[in-house]
Coordinates of C-alpha atoms in Angstrom, one line a residue:
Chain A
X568 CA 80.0 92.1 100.5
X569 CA 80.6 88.5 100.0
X570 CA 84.4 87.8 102.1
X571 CA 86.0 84.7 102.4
X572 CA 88.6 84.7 105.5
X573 CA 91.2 81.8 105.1
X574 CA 92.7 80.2 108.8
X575 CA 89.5 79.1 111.3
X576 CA 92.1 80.7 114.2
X577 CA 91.3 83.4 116.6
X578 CA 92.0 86.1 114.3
X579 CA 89.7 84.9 111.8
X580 CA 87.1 83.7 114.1
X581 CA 87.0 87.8 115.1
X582 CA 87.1 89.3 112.1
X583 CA 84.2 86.7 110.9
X584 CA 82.1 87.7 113.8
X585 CA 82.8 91.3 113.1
X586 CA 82.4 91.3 109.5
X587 CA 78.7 89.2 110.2
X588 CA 77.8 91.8 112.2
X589 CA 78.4 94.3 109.7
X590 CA 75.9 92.8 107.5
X591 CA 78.2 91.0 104.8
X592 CA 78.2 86.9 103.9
X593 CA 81.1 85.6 105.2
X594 CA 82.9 81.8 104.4
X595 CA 85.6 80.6 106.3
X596 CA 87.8 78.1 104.8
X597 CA 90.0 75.6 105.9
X598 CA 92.6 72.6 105.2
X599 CA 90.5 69.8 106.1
X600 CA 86.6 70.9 107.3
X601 CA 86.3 67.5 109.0
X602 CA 89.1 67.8 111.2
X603 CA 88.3 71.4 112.0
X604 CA 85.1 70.6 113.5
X605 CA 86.0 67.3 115.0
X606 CA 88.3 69.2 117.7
X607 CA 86.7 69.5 120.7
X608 CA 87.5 70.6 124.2
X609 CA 89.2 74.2 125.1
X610 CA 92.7 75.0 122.9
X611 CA 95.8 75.9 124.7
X612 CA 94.4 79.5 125.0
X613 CA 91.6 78.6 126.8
X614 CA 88.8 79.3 124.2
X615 CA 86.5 77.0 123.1
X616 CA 86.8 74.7 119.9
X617 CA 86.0 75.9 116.7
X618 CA 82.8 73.6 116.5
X619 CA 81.1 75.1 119.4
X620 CA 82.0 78.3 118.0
X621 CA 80.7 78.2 115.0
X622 CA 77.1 76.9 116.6
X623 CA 76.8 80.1 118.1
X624 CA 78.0 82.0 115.1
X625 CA 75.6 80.3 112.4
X626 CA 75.4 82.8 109.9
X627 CA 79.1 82.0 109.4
X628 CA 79.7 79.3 106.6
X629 CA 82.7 77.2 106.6
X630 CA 83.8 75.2 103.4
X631 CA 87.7 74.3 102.4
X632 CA 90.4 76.7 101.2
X633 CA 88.9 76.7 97.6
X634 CA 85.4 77.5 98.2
X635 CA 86.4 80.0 100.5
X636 CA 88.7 81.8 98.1
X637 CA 85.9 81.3 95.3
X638 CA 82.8 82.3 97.3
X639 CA 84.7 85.8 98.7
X640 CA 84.9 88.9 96.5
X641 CA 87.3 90.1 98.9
X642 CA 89.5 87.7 101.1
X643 CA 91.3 88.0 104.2
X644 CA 94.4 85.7 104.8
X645 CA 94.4 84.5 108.7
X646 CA 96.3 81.4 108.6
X647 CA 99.2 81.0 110.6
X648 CA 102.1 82.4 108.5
X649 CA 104.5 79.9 108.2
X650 CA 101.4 78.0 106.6
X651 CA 100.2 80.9 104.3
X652 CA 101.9 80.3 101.0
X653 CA 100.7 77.0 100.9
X654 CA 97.4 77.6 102.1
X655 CA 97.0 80.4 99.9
X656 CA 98.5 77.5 96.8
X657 CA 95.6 74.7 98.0
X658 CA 93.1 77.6 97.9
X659 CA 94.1 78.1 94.1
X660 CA 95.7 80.8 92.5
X661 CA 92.9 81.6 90.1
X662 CA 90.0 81.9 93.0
X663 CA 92.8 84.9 94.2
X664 CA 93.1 86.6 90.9
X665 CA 91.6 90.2 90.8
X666 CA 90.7 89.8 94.3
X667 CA 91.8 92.2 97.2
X668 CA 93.4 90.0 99.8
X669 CA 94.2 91.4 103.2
X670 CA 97.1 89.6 104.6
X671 CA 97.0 89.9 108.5
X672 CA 99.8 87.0 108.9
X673 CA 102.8 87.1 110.7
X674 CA 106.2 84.5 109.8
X675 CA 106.5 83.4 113.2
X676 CA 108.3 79.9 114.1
X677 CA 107.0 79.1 117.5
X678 CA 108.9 75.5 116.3
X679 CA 112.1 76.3 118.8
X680 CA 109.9 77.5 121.4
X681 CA 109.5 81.3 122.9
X682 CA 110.1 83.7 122.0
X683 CA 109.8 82.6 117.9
X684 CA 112.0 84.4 115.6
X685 CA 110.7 84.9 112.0
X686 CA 110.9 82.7 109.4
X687 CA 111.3 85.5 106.8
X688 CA 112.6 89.1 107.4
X689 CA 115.1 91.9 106.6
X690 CA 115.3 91.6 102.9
X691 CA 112.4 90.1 102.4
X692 CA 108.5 89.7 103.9
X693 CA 105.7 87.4 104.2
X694 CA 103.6 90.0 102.0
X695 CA 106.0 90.4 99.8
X696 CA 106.2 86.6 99.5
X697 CA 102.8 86.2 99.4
X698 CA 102.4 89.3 96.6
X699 CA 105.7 87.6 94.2
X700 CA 103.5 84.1 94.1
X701 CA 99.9 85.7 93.5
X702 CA 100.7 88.6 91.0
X703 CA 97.4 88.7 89.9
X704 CA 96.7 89.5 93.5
X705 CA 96.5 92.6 95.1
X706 CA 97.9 92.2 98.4
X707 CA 97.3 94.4 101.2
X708 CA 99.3 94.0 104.5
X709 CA 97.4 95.5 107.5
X710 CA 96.5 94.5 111.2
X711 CA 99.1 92.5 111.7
X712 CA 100.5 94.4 114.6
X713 CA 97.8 94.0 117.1
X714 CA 95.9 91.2 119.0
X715 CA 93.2 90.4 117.2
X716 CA 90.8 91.9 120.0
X717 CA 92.0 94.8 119.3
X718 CA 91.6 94.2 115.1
X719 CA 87.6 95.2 115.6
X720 CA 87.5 96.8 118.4
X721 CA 90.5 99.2 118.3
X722 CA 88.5 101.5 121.0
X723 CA 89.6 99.2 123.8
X724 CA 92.3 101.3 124.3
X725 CA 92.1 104.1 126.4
X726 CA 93.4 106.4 123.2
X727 CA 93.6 106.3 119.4
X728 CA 96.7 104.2 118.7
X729 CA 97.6 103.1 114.6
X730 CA 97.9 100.5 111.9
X731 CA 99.5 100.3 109.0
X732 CA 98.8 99.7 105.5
X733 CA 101.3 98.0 102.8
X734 CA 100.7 96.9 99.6
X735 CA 100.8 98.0 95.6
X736 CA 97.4 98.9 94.6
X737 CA 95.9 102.2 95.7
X738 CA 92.6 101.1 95.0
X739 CA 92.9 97.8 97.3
X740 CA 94.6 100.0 99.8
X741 CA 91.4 101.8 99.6
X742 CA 89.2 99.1 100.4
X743 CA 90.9 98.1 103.2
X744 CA 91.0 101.3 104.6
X745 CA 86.9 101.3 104.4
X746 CA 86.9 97.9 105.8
X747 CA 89.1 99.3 109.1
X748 CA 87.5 102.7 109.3
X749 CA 83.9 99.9 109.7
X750 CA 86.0 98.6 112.5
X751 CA 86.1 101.1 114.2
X752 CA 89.5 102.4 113.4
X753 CA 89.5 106.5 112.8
X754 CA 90.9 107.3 109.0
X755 CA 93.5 109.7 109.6
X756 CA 94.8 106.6 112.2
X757 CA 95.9 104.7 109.7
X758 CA 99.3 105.1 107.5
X759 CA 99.8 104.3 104.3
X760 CA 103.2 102.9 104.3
X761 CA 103.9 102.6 100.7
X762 CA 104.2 99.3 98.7
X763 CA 104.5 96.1 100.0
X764 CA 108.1 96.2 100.9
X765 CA 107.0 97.8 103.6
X766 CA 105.6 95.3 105.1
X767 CA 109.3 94.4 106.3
X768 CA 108.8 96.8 108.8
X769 CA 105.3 95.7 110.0
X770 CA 106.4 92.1 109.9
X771 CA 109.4 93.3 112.3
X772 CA 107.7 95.0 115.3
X773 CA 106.8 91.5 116.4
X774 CA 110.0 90.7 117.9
X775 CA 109.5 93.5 120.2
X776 CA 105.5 92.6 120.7
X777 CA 105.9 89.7 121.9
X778 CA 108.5 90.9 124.2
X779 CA 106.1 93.7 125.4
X780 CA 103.1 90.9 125.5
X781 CA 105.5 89.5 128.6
X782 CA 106.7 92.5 129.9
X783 CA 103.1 94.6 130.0
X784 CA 100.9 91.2 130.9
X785 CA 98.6 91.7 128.2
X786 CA 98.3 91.8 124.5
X787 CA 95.9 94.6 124.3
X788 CA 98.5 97.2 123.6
X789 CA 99.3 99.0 120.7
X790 CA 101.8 101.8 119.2
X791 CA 100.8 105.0 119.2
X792 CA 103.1 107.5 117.0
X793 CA 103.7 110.6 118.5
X794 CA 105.1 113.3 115.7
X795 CA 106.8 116.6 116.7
X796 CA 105.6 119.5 115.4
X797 CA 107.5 120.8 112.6
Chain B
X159 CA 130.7 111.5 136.5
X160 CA 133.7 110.8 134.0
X161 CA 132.3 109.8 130.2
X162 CA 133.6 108.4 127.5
X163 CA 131.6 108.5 124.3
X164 CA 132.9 106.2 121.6
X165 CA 132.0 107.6 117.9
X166 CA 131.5 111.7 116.7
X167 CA 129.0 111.4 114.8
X168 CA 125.3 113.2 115.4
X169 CA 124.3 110.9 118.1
X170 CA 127.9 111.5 119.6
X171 CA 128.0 114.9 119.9
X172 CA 124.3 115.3 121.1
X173 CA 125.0 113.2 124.2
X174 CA 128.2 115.1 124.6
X175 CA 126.5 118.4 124.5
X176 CA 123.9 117.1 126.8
X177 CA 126.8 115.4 129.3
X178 CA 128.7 118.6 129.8
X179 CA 125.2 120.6 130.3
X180 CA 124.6 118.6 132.7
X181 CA 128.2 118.9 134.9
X182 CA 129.8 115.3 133.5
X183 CA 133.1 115.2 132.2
X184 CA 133.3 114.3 129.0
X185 CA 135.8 112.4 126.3
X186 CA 135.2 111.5 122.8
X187 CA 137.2 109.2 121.0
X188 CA 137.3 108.1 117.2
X189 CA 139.9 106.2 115.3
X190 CA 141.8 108.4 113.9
X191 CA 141.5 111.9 115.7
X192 CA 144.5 113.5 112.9
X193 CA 141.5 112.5 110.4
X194 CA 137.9 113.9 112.2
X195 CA 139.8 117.2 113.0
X196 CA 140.7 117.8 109.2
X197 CA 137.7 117.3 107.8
X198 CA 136.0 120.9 106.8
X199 CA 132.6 121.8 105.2
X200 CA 129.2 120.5 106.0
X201 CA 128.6 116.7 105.7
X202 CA 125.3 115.1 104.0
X203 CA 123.1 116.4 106.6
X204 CA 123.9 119.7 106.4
X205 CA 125.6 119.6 109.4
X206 CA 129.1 121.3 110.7
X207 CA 132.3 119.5 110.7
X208 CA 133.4 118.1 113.7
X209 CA 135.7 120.6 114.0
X210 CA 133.6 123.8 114.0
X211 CA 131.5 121.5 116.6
X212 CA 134.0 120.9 118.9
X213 CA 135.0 124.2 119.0
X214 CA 131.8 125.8 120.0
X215 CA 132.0 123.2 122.4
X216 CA 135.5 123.7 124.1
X217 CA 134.8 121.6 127.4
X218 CA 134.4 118.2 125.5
X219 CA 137.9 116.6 124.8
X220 CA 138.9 114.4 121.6
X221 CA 140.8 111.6 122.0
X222 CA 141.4 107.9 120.5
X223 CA 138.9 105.2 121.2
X224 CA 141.3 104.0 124.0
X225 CA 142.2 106.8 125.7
X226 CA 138.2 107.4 125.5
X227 CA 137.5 104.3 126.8
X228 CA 140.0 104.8 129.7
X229 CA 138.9 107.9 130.4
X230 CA 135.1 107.0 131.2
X231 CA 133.8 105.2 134.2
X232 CA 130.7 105.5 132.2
X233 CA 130.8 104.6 128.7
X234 CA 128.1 105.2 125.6
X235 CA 128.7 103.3 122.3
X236 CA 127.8 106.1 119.4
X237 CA 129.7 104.5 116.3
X238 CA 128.1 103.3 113.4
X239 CA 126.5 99.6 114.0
X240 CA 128.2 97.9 111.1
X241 CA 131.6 99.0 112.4
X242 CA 130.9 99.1 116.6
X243 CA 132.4 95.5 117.3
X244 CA 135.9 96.6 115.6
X245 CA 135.4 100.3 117.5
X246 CA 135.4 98.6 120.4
X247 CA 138.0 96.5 120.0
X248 CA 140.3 98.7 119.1
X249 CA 138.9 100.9 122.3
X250 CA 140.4 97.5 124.5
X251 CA 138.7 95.2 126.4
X252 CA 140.4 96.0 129.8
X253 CA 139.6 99.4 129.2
X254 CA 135.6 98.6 128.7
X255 CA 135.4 95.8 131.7
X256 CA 133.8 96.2 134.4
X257 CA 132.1 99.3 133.5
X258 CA 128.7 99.7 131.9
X259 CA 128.3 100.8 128.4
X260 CA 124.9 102.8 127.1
X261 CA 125.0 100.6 123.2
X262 CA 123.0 103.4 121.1
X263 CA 123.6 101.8 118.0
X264 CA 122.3 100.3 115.3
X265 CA 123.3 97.3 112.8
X266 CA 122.1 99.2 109.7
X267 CA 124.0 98.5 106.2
X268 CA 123.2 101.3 103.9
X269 CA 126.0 99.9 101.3
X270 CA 122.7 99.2 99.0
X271 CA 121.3 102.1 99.4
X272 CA 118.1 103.0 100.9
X273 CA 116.4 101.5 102.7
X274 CA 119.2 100.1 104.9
X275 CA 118.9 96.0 105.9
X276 CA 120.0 95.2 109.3
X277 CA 123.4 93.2 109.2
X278 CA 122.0 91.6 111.9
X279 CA 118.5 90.3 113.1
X280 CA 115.8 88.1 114.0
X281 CA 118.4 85.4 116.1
X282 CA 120.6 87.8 117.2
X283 CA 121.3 91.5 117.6
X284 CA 123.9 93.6 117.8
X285 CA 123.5 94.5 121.3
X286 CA 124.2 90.7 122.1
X287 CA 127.2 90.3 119.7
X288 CA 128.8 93.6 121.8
X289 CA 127.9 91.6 125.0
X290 CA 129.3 88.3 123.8
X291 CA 132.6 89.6 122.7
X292 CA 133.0 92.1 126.2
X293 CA 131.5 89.7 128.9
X294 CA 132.7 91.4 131.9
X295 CA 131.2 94.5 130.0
X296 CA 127.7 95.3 131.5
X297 CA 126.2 95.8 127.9
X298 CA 122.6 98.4 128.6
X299 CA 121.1 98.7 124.8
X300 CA 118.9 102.0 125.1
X301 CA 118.3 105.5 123.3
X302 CA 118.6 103.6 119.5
X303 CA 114.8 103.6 118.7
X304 CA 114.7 107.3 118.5
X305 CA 116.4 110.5 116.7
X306 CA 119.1 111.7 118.1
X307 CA 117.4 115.5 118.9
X308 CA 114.8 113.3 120.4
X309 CA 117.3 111.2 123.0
X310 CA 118.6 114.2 125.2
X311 CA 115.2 116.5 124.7
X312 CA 112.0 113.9 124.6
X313 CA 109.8 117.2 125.5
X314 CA 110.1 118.0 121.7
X315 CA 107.1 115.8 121.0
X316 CA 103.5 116.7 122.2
X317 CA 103.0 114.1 124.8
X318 CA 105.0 111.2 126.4
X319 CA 106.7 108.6 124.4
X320 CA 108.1 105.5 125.4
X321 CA 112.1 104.1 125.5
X322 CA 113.5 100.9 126.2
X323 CA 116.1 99.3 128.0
X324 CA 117.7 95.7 127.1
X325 CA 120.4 93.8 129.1
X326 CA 121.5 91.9 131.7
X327 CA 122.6 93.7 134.7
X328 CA 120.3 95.1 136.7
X329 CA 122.2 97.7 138.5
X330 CA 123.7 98.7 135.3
X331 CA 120.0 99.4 133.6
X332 CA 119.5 101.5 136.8
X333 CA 122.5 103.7 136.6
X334 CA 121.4 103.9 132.8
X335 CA 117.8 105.0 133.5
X336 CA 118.6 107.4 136.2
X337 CA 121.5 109.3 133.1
X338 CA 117.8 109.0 131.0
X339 CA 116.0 110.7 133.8
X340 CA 118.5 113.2 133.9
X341 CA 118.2 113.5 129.7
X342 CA 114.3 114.8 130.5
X343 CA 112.8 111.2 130.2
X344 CA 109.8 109.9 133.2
X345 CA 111.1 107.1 134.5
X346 CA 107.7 105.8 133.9
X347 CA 108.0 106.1 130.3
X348 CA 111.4 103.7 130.4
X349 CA 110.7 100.2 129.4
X350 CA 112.7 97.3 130.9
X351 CA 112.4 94.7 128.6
X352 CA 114.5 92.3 129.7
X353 CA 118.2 90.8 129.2
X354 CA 120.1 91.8 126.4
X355 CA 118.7 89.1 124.0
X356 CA 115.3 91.7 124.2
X357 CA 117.7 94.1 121.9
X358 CA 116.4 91.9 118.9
X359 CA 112.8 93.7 119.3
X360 CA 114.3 97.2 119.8
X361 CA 116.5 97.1 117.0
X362 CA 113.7 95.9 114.5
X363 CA 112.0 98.7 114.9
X364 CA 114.5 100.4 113.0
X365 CA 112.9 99.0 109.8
X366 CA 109.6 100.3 110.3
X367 CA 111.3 103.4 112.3
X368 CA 113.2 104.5 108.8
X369 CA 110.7 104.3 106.5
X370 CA 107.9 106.5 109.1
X371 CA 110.9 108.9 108.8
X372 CA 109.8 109.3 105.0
X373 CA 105.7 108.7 104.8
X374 CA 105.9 111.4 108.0
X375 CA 108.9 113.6 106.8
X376 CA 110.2 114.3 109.9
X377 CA 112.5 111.9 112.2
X378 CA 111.0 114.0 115.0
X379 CA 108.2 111.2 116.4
X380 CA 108.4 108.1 118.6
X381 CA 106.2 105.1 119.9
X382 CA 103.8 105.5 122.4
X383 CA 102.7 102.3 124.1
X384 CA 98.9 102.2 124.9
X385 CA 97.3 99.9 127.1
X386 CA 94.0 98.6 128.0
X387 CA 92.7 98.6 131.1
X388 CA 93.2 95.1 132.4

């Protein structure tokens, strides 16, 4: 499959590498491609800048939000959420249109320091946000709960633990689910939520997984549910 | 140890129940005692009134929220989120200072119908507000990410869940987790998060918590919190 991933972050610099391995064409896309591969140097997590990353990923193609959005038959959203409206506006609506785009961004303002609070939630979400300005696009909230080490590679945990899907099309809902279960994430692990209201709850477990980030010393956790027989 | 359980509703009398089992003395107190007496027939859950309840369970007095509230050297906060605040103000400060209060509930408006919004969020919480308005209070939120069946018997799920604990004085969380201890819970499986300002994460999972309920169609489950190895 032919996927463009918008945001040249961590998150999409995994799933890139995982979807490359997994035999599809992948094109990342971002605001301004000259600025993205002028930073050099480590970022404040440590890892390396996106230009030495990408020479040791060169199967991966990077163009602006546009091409990326154009060149994908399905698309991943990865940008930072409080930039992912307006990414997903410079992209262009009609490169969106009929397209399955998995949304794995969370509305957190780091702007007031840690932890951030969200810049939407309650009555409202980023995929529903994101769903109300692309109608023609069928939005599919997922991953968004988990570090993105844990994204494609959910067997780092010691157990199965779950995700979530939200979004109004059962068919995109489908696709995704393919895409995790290629992950590495087992089918009946996965919970279909409902639409993409839904994705107020998603969105609203950060709060506390940040909070847990601190209090556990690591982000590679992850919610297991544990039902009661009935 | 002397009780006071503010609120006699279901999460009310299942802590009660659970007290008294387990040798505490134990008052409840509502606003208008005339009023939760006289009610008759079975509410929306299907449940008793709270006076066939109370009189299957003789040892558990009724009394206002004051005379709760002065009653308890130990105090649990069962009302209804949206109207907690006023609950305990009516209760009286003096009568809440100094001792510590077990905040089970939850800021959920269901005035729109399903699913409830939080009246509070993201900035704030609920536990906080309580802690602002009763500062010599020692404010422990715990117990409100789970059903109440669930609080006083966690062996009802297959394997070990986790709970959390949010405020600011440390003795206080410990005299709360040894009562959770005493509930059935490991003390393992109780997660400090932090100072009371960590209630924001716990009570967001309401959100996600209330609409599991329906995709899983049981309240009966809980969050287990997996690892990696570091």
């Amino acid at each position: 499959m032919k996927i463009g991933i918008l945001g040249t972050g961590m998150v999409g610099q995994t799933i890139a590498e995982k979807l490359v391995q997994l035999g599809h064409e992948v094109m990342m896309g971002t605001r301004d491609k000259q600025a993205t591969l002028a930073k050099t140097g480590k970022d404040n997590f440590g890892r390396s800048a996106f230009s030495e990353w990408i020479k040791k990923n060169s199967k991966i193609q990077l163009g602006s939000y546009s091409e990326a959005a154009d060149f994908g038959e399905f698309l991943v959203n990865a940008t930072s959420g409080m930039g992912s409206v307006a990414a997903l506006k410079v992209a262009g609506e009609n490169y969106l249109a009929n397209k399955v785009l998995l949304d794995i961004s969370n509305p957190l303002d780091f702007s007031k320091g840690m932890p951030p609070s969200l810049t939407i939630c309650n009555t409202d979400s980023l995929g529903e946000q994101i769903q109300r300005t692309f109608p023609k696009t069928k939005v599919v909230k997922s991953l968004n709960t988990i570090n993105a080490y844990l994204m494609t590679n959910p067997k780092l945990l010691p157990e199965p633990t779950n995700i979530f899907l939200n979004g109004n099309d059962a068919n995109a809902k489908t696709e995704v689910k393919k895409l995790l279960t290629s992950f590495g994430w087992n089918e009946k692990d996965i919970i279909d939520m409902g639409d993409i209201s839904t994705a107020r709850g998603t969105e609203q477990i950060l709060p506390i997984w940040i909070r847990l980030m601190g209090t556990l010393q690591t982000p590679i956790f992850n919610f297991k549910i544990v039902v009661g027989k009935k």
